[in-house]
Short mmCIF file of C-alpha atoms in Angstrom, two decimals:
data_model
loop_
_atom_site.label_atom_id
_atom_site.label_comp_id
_atom_site.label_asym_id
_atom_site.label_seq_id
_atom_site.Cartn_x
_atom_site.Cartn_y
_atom_site.Cartn_z
CA MET Y 17 80.80 -35.91 -32.18
CA GLU Y 18 82.21 -34.01 -35.14
CA ILE Y 19 85.24 -36.07 -36.21
CA GLY Y 20 88.28 -33.91 -36.86
CA LYS Y 21 87.05 -30.89 -34.92
CA GLY Y 22 89.83 -29.65 -32.71
CA LYS Y 23 91.15 -26.88 -30.55
CA ILE Y 24 94.62 -25.45 -29.94
CA LEU Y 25 95.35 -23.75 -26.62
CA ILE Y 26 98.16 -21.21 -26.33
CA PRO Y 27 98.77 -18.42 -23.79
CA ASP Y 28 96.73 -15.22 -24.17
CA ARG Y 29 99.83 -13.05 -24.03
CA ILE Y 30 102.96 -14.00 -25.95
CA ALA Y 31 106.17 -11.97 -26.31
CA GLN Y 32 108.76 -12.69 -28.98
CA GLY Y 33 111.20 -15.31 -27.70
CA ASP Y 34 108.83 -16.75 -25.07
CA VAL Y 35 108.76 -20.51 -24.66
CA ILE Y 36 105.05 -21.29 -24.59
CA ARG Y 37 103.07 -24.44 -23.83
CA VAL Y 38 100.99 -25.58 -26.79
CA GLN Y 39 98.10 -27.97 -26.23
CA ALA Y 40 95.88 -29.39 -28.96
CA VAL Y 41 92.98 -31.82 -28.85
CA VAL Y 42 91.03 -33.33 -31.73
CA GLN Y 43 87.76 -35.25 -31.69
CA HIS Y 44 88.15 -38.76 -33.04
CA PRO Y 45 86.85 -42.18 -31.91
CA MET Y 46 90.28 -43.85 -32.28
CA ASP Y 47 88.76 -47.31 -32.73
CA THR Y 48 91.28 -50.13 -32.39
CA GLY Y 49 89.51 -52.77 -34.45
CA PHE Y 50 89.43 -55.15 -31.47
CA PHE Y 51 85.94 -54.34 -30.15
CA ARG Y 52 82.38 -55.21 -31.11
CA ASP Y 53 79.23 -53.12 -31.29
CA ALA Y 54 75.92 -53.95 -29.52
CA ASN Y 55 75.08 -56.49 -32.27
CA ALA Y 56 78.40 -58.33 -31.87
CA ASN Y 57 79.77 -56.92 -35.16
CA MET Y 58 83.45 -56.00 -35.20
CA ILE Y 59 84.07 -52.25 -35.18
CA PRO Y 60 86.72 -51.68 -37.87
CA PRO Y 61 89.91 -49.80 -37.00
CA TYR Y 62 89.57 -46.06 -37.42
CA PHE Y 63 92.31 -43.90 -35.92
CA MET Y 64 94.56 -40.90 -36.48
CA LYS Y 65 97.93 -42.14 -37.61
CA ASP Y 66 100.00 -39.13 -38.67
CA VAL Y 67 100.14 -35.71 -37.03
CA THR Y 68 102.29 -32.90 -38.39
CA VAL Y 69 102.75 -29.50 -36.74
CA THR Y 70 104.03 -26.54 -38.72
CA TYR Y 71 104.91 -23.08 -37.44
CA GLY Y 72 105.02 -20.68 -40.34
CA GLU Y 73 106.80 -22.62 -43.08
CA ALA Y 74 108.78 -24.91 -40.74
CA GLU Y 75 107.74 -28.34 -39.50
CA VAL Y 76 108.25 -28.27 -35.72
CA ALA Y 77 106.81 -31.64 -34.68
CA ARG Y 78 105.68 -34.94 -36.14
CA PHE Y 79 103.83 -37.73 -34.35
CA GLU Y 80 103.03 -41.25 -35.55
CA TRP Y 81 100.08 -42.71 -33.71
CA THR Y 82 98.60 -46.20 -33.61
CA SER Y 83 95.18 -47.52 -32.72
CA GLY Y 84 96.37 -47.69 -29.09
CA VAL Y 85 95.99 -43.92 -28.62
CA SER Y 86 92.87 -42.97 -26.65
CA LYS Y 87 89.69 -41.37 -27.97
CA ASP Y 88 89.91 -37.59 -28.55
CA PRO Y 89 93.71 -37.49 -28.32
CA MET Y 90 95.63 -34.52 -26.93
CA ILE Y 91 99.15 -33.27 -27.64
CA ALA Y 92 101.16 -30.88 -25.44
CA PHE Y 93 104.66 -29.54 -26.02
CA PRO Y 94 106.81 -26.41 -25.54
CA LEU Y 95 107.43 -24.03 -28.45
CA ARG Y 96 109.71 -21.00 -28.72
CA ALA Y 97 107.61 -18.19 -30.20
CA ASP Y 98 110.28 -16.53 -32.33
CA ARG Y 99 108.03 -15.13 -35.09
CA GLU Y 100 104.43 -14.22 -35.80
CA ALA Y 101 103.04 -17.02 -37.95
CA PRO Y 102 100.26 -19.60 -37.99
CA LEU Y 103 100.63 -22.79 -35.96
CA ILE Y 104 98.98 -25.57 -37.97
CA PHE Y 105 98.17 -29.14 -36.91
CA THR Y 106 97.42 -31.59 -39.73
CA TYR Y 107 95.96 -34.96 -38.76
CA LYS Y 108 95.63 -37.92 -41.16
CA ASP Y 109 93.64 -41.03 -40.33
CA ASN Y 110 94.00 -44.64 -41.49
CA ARG Y 111 91.15 -44.13 -43.98
CA GLY Y 112 93.03 -41.40 -45.84
CA THR Y 113 91.08 -38.42 -44.50
CA SER Y 114 93.03 -35.31 -43.51
CA TYR Y 115 91.95 -32.76 -40.88
CA GLN Y 116 93.53 -29.42 -40.04
CA ILE Y 117 93.28 -26.95 -37.17
CA SER Y 118 95.30 -23.76 -36.71
CA VAL Y 119 95.85 -20.74 -34.51
CA PRO Y 120 97.90 -17.59 -35.17
CA ILE Y 121 100.94 -16.88 -33.01
CA ALA Y 122 100.86 -13.10 -32.50
CA PHE Y 123 102.91 -10.97 -30.13
CA GLN Y 124 101.47 -8.51 -27.64
CA THR Y 125 102.56 -4.90 -27.98
CA GLY Y 126 102.69 -2.39 -25.17
#
């Protein structure tokens, strides 16, 4: 597993003004800190805690997660595609590491 690797899914064809469904998933173990490994050692907590979504220059969503979120978490929400701009997801974990994935929002012509 490559921690922090992610994917954003948006429709193939987008027209200006469309309300689209955005889905994003990121690879992360999301360890709670309540479990033990095969040698009975505690697995320390390791989870994504802050997720910010920007569309162009504007923040359009913010999520605060806890260790209770499942492994390889997914987000889905509607978004009005009112301009061509990058859609950027920034994830920060409880160890201070930041991850980022993005996709361009571009309109179909013709």
